[in-house]
PDB file of C-alpha atoms in Angstrom:
ATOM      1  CA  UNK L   1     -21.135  11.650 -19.775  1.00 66.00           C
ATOM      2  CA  UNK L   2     -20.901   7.871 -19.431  1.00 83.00           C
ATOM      3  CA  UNK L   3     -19.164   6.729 -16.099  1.00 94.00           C
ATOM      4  CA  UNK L   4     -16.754   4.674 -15.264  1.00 97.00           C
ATOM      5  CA  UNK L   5     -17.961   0.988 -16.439  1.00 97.00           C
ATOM      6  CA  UNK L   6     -16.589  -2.349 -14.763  1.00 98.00           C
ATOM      7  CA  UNK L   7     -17.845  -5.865 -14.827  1.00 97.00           C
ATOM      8  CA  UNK L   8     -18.761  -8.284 -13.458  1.00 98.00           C
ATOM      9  CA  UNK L   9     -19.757  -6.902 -10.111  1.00 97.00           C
ATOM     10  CA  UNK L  10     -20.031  -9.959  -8.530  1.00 97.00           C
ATOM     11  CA  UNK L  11     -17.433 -13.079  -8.813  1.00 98.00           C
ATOM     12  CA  UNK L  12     -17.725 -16.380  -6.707  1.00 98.00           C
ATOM     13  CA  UNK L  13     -14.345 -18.736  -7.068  1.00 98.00           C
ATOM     14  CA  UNK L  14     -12.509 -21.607  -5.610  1.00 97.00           C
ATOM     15  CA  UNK L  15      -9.176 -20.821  -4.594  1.00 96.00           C
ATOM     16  CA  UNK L  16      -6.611 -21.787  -7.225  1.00 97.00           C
ATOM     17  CA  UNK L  17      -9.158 -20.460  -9.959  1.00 97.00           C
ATOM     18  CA  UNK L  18      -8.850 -17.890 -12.013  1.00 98.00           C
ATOM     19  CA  UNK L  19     -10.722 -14.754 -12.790  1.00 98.00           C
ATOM     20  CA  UNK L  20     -10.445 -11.372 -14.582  1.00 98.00           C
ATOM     21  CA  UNK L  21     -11.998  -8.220 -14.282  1.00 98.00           C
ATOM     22  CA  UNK L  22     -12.704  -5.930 -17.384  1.00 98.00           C
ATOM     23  CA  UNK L  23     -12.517  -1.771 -16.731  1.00 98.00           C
ATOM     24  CA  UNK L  24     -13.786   0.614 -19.217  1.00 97.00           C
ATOM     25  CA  UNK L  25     -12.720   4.194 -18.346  1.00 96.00           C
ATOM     26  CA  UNK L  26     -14.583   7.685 -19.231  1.00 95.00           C
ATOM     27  CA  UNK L  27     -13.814   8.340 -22.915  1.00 93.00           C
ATOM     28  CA  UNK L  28     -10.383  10.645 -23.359  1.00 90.00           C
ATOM     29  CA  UNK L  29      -9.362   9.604 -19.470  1.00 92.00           C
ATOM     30  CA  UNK L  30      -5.395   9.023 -20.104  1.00 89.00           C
ATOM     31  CA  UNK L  31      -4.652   7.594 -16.950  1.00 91.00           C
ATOM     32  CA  UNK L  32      -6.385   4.382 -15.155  1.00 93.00           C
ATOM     33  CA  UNK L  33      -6.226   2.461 -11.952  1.00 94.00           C
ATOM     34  CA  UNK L  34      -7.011  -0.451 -10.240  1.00 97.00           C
ATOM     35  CA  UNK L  35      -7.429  -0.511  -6.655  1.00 96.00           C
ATOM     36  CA  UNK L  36      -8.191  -3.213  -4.045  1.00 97.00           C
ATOM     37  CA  UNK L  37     -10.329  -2.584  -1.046  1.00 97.00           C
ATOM     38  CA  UNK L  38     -10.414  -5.130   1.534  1.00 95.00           C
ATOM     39  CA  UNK L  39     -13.293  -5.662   3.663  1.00 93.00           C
ATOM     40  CA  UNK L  40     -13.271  -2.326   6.287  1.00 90.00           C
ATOM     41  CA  UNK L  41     -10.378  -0.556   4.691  1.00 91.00           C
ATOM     42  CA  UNK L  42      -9.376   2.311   2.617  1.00 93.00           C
ATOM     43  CA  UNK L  43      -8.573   1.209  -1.016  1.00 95.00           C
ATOM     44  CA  UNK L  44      -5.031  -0.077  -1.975  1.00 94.00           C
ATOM     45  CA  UNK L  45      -3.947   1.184  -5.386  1.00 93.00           C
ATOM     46  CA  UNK L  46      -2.571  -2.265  -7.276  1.00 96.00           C
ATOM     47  CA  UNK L  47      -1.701  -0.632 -11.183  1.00 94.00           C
ATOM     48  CA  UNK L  48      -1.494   2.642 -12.512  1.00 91.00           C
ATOM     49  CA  UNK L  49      -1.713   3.256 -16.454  1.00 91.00           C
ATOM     50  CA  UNK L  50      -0.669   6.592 -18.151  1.00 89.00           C
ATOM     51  CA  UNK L  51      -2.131   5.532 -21.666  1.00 86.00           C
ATOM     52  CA  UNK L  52      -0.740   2.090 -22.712  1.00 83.00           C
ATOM     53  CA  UNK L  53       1.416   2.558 -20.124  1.00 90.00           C
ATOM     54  CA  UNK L  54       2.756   1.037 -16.295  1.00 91.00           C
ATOM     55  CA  UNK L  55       3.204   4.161 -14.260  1.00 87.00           C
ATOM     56  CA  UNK L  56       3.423   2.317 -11.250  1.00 88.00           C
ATOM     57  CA  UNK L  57       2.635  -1.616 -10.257  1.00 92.00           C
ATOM     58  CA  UNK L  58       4.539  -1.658  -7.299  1.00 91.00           C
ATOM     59  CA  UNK L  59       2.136  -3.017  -5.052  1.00 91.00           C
ATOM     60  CA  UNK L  60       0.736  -5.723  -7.878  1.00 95.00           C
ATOM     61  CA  UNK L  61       1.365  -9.369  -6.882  1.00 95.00           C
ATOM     62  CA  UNK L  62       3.011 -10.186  -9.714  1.00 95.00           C
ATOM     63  CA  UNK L  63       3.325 -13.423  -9.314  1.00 95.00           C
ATOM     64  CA  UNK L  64      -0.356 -14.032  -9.562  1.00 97.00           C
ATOM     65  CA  UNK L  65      -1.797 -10.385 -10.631  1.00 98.00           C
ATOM     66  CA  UNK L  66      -1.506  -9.665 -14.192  1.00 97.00           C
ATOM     67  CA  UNK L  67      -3.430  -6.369 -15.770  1.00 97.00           C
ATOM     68  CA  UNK L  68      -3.057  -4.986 -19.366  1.00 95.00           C
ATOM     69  CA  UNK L  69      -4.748  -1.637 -20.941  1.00 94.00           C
ATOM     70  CA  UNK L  70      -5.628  -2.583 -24.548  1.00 81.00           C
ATOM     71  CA  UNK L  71      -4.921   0.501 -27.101  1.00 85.00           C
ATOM     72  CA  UNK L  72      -4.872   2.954 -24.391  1.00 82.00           C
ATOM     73  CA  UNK L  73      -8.646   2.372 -23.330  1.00 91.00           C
ATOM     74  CA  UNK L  74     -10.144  -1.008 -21.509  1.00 95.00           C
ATOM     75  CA  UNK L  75      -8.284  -2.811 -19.177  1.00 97.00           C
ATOM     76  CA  UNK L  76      -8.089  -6.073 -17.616  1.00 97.00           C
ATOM     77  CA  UNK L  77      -7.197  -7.405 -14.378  1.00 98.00           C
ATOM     78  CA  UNK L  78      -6.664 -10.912 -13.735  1.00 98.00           C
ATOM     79  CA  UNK L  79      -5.931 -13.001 -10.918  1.00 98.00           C
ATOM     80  CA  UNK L  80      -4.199 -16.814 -11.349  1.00 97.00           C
ATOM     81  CA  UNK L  81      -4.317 -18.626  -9.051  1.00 96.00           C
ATOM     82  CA  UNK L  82      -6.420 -16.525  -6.904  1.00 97.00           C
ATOM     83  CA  UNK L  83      -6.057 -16.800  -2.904  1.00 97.00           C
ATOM     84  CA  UNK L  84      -8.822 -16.684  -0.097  1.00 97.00           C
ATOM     85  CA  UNK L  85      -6.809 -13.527   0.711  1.00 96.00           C
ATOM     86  CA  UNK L  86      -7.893 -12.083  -2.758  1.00 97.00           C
ATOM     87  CA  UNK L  87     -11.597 -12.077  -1.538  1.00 98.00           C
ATOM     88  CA  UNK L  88     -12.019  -7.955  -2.231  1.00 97.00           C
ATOM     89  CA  UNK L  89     -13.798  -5.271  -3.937  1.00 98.00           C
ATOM     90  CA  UNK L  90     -11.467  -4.304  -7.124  1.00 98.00           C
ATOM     91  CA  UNK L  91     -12.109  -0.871  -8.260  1.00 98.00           C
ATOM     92  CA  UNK L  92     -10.877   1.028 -11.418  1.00 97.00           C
ATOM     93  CA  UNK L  93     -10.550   4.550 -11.669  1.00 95.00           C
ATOM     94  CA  UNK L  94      -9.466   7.255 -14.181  1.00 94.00           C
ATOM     95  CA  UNK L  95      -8.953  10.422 -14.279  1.00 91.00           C
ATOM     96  CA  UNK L  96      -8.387  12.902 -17.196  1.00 86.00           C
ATOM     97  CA  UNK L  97      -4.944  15.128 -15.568  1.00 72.00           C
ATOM     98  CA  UNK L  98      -3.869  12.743 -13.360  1.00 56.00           C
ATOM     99  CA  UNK L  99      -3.493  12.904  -9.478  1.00 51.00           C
ATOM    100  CA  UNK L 100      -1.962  16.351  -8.619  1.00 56.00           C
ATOM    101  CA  UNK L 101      -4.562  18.036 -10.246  1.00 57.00           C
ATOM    102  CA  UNK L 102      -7.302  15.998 -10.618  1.00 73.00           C
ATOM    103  CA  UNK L 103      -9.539  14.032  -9.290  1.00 87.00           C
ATOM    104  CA  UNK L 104     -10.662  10.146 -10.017  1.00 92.00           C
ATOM    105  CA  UNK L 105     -13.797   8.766 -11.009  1.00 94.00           C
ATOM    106  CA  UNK L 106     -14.911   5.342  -9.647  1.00 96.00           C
ATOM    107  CA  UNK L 107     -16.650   2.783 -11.245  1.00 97.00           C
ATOM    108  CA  UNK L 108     -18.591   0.362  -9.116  1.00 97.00           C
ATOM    109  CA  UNK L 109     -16.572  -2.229  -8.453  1.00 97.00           C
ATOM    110  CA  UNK L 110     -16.037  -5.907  -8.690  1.00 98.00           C
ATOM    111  CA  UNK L 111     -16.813  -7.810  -5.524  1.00 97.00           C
ATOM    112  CA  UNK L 112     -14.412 -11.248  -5.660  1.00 98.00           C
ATOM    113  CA  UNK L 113     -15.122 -13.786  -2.793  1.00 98.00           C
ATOM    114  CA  UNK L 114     -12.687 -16.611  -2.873  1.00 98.00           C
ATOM    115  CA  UNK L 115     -13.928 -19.770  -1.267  1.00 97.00           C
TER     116      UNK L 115
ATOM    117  CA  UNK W   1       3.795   4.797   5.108  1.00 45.00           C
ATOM    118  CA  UNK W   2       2.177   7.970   3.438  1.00 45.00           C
ATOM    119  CA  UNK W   3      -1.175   6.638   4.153  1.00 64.00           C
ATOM    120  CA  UNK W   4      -3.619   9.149   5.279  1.00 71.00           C
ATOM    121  CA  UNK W   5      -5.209   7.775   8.860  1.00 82.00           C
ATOM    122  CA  UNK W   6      -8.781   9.069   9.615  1.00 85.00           C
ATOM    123  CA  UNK W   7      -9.839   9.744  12.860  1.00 86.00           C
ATOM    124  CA  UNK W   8     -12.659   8.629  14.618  1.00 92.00           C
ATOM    125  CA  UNK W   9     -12.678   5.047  12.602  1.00 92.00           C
ATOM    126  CA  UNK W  10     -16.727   5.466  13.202  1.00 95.00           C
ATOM    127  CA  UNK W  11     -18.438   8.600  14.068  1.00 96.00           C
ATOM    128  CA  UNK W  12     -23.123   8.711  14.782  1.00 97.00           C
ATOM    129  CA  UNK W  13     -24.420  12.020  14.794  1.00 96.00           C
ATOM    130  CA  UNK W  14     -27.877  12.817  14.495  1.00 97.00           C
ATOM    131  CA  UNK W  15     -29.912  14.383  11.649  1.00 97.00           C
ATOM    132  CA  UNK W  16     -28.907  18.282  11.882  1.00 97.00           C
ATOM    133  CA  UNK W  17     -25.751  18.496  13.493  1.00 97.00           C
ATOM    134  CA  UNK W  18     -22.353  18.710  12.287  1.00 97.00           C
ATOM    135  CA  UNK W  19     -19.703  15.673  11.228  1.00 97.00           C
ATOM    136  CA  UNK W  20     -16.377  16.428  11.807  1.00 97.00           C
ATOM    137  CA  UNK W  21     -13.492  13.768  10.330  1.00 96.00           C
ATOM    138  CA  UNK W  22      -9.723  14.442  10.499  1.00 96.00           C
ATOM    139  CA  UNK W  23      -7.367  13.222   8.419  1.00 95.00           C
ATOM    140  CA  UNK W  24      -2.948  12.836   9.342  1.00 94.00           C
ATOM    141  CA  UNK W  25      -0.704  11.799   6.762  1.00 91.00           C
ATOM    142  CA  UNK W  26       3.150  11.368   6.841  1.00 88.00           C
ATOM    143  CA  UNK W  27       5.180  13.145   4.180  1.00 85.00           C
ATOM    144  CA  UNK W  28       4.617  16.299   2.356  1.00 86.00           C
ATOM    145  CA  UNK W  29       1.947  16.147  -0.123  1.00 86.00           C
ATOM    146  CA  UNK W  30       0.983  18.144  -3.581  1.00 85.00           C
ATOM    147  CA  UNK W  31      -3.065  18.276  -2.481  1.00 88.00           C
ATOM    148  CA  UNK W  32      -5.163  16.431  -0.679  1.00 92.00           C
ATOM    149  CA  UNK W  33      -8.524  15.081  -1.459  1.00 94.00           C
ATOM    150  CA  UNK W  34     -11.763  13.390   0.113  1.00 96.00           C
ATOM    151  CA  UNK W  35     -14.057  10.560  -1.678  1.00 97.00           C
ATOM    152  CA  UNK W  36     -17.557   9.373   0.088  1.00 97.00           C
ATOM    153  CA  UNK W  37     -18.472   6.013  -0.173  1.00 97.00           C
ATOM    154  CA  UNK W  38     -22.098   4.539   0.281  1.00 96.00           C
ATOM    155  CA  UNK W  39     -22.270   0.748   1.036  1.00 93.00           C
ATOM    156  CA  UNK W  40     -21.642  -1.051  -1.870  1.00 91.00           C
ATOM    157  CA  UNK W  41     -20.317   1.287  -3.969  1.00 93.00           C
ATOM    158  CA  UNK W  42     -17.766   3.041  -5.403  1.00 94.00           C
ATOM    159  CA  UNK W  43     -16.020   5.950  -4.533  1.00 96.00           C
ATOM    160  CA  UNK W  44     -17.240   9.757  -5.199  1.00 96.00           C
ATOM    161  CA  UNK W  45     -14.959  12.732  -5.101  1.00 95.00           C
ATOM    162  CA  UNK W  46     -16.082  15.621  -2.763  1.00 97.00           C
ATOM    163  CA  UNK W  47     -13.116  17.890  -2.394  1.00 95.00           C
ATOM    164  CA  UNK W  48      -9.762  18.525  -3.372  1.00 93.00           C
ATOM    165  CA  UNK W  49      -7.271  20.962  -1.540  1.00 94.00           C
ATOM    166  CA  UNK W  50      -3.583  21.924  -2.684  1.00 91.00           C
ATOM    167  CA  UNK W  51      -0.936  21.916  -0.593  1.00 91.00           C
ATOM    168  CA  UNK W  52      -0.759  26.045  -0.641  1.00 94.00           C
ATOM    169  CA  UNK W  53      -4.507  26.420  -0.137  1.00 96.00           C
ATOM    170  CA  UNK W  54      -5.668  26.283   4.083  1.00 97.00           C
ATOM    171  CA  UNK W  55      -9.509  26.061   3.538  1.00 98.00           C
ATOM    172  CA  UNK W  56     -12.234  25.070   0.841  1.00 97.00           C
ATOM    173  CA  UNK W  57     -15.709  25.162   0.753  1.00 96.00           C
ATOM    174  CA  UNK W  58     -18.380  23.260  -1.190  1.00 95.00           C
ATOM    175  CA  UNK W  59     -21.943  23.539  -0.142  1.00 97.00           C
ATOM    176  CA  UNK W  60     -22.343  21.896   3.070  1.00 97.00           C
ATOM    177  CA  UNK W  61     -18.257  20.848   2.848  1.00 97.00           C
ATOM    178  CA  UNK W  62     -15.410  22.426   4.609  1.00 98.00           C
ATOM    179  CA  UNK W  63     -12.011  21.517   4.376  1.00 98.00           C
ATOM    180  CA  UNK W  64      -9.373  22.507   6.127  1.00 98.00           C
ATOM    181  CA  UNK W  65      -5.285  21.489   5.780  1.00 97.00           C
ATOM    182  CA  UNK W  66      -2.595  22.228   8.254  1.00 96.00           C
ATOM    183  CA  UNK W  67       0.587  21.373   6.286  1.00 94.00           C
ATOM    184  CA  UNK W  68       2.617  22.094   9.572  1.00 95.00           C
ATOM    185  CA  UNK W  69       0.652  19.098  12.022  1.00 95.00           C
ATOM    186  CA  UNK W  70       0.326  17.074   8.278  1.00 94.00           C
ATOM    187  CA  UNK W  71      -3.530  17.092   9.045  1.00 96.00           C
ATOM    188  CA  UNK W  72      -6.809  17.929   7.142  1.00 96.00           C
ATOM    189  CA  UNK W  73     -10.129  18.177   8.286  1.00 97.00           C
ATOM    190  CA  UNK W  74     -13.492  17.669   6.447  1.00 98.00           C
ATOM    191  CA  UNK W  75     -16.993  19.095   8.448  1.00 98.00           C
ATOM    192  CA  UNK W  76     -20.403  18.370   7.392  1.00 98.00           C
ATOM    193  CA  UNK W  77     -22.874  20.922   8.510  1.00 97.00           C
ATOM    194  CA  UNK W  78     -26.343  20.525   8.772  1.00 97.00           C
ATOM    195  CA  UNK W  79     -26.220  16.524   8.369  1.00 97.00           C
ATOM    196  CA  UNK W  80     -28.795  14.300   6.540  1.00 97.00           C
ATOM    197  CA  UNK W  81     -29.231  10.911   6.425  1.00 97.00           C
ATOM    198  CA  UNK W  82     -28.593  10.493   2.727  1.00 96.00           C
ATOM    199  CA  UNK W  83     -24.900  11.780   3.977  1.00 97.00           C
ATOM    200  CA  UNK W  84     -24.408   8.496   6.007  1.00 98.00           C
ATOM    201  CA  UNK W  85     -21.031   6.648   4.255  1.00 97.00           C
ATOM    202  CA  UNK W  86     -18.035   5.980   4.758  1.00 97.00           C
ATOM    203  CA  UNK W  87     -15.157   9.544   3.843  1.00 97.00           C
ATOM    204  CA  UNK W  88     -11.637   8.933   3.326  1.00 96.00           C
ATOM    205  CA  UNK W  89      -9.153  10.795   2.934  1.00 95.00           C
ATOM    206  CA  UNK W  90      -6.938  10.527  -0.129  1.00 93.00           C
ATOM    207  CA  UNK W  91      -3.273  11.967  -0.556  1.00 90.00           C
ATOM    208  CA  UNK W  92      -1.217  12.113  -3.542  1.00 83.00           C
ATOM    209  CA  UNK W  93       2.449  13.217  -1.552  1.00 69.00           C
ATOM    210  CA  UNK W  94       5.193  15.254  -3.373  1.00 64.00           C
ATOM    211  CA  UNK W  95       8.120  13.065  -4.656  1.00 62.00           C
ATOM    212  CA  UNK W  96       5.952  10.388  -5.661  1.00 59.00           C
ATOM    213  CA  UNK W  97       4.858   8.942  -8.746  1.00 60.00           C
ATOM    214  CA  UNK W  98       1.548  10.909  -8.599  1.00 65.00           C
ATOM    215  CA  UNK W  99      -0.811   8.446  -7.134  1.00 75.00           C
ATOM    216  CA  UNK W 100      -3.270   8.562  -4.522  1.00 84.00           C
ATOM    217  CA  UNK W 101      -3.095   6.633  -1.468  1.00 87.00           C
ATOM    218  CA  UNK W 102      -6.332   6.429   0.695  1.00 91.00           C
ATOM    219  CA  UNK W 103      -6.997   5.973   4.447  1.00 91.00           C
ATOM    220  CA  UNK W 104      -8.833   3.701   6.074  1.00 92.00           C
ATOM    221  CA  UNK W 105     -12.252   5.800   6.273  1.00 94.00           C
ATOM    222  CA  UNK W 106     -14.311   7.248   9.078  1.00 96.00           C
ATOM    223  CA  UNK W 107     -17.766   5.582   8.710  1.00 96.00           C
ATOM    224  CA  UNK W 108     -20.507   8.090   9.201  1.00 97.00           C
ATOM    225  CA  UNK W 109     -23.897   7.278  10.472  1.00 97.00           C
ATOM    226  CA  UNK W 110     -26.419  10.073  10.475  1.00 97.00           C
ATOM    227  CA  UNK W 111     -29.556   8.682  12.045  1.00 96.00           C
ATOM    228  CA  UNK W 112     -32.962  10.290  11.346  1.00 92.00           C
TER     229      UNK W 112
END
């Protein structure tokens, strides 16, 4: 079984650029995530999709975070303008029941570094 | 905050002995799980443990939850140093909108 897939995995910007992040999850997972982990921390979940669906983007900076799940499968995550406070690892995840009863699967993760 | 916190924040053993990393979260959960993460990677599930269940095992990993102190524990016996990474604990509380939030990670050295 094919894992969790995520490019690129390493992204160099100027601040005030933009950049996006592409996630493709393990074929049939319903539910998707995107985390961001910070330098020496535990990751920080940013979106959750159920499907084609938000199930929870309340710690998304909206006002520069965007993310969309295309038919239920791929996602994107895009940052505009992006901050030297962006500089991360972003990491998607799915899962196939969803957090009480199952666990995630992590792709590798994008490194950003915002100069 | 719901966050798990992981305790020690760093932890060196050597090859052979045991790791021990706890885990205290806030509010009541519906399970609890750990994820290992080597440098540069992302993150592997190990264990998961529901909020009824006191102890798991899996191989060389033993889990324990104390839903009265709002505390888990996860041993390694028998280290090796392919098990150096960093663990973190990852909780997914009751009353939520079933998502897991994750600690901040013991990072585990096991040197040769």
């Amino acid at each position: 079984e094919a894992g969790v897939a995520q490019s690129p995995r390493y992204k160099i910007i100027e601040k005030r650029q933009s950049v996006a992040f592409w996630c493709n999850p393990i074929s049939g997972h319903a539910t998707l995530y995107w985390y961001q982990q910070i330098l020496g921390q535990g990751p920080k979940l940013l979106i959750q999709f159920q499907n084609n669906g938000v199930v929870d983007d309340s710690q998304l900076p909206k006002d520069r975070f965007s993310a969309e799940r295309l038919k239920g499968v791929d996602s994107t995550l895009k940052i505009q303008p992006a901050k030297l406070e962006d500089s991360a690892v972003y990491l998607c995840a799915s899962s196939s029941r969803g957090t009480n009863t199952g666990e995630l699967f992590f792709g590798e993760g994008s490194r950003l570094t915002v100069l | 905050s719901q966050q798990g916190e992981e305790d020690p924040q760093a932890l060196s053993i050597q090859e052979g002995e045991n790791a021990t990393m706890n885990c205290s979260y806030k509010t009541s959960i519906n399970n609890l799980q750990w994820y290992r993460q080597n440098s540069g990677r992302g993150l592997v599930h190990l264990i998961l443990i529901r909020s009824n269940e006191r102890e798991k095992h899996s191989g060389r990993l033993r889990v324990t939850l104390d839903t009265s102190k709002k505390s888990s524990s996860l041993l390694i016996t028998a280290s090796r140093a392919a098990d150096t990474a960093s663990y973190f604990c990852a909780t997914d509380w009751r009353g939520g909108s079933e998502k897991l939030v994750f600690g901040k990670g013991t990072k585990l050295t096991v040197n040769p």
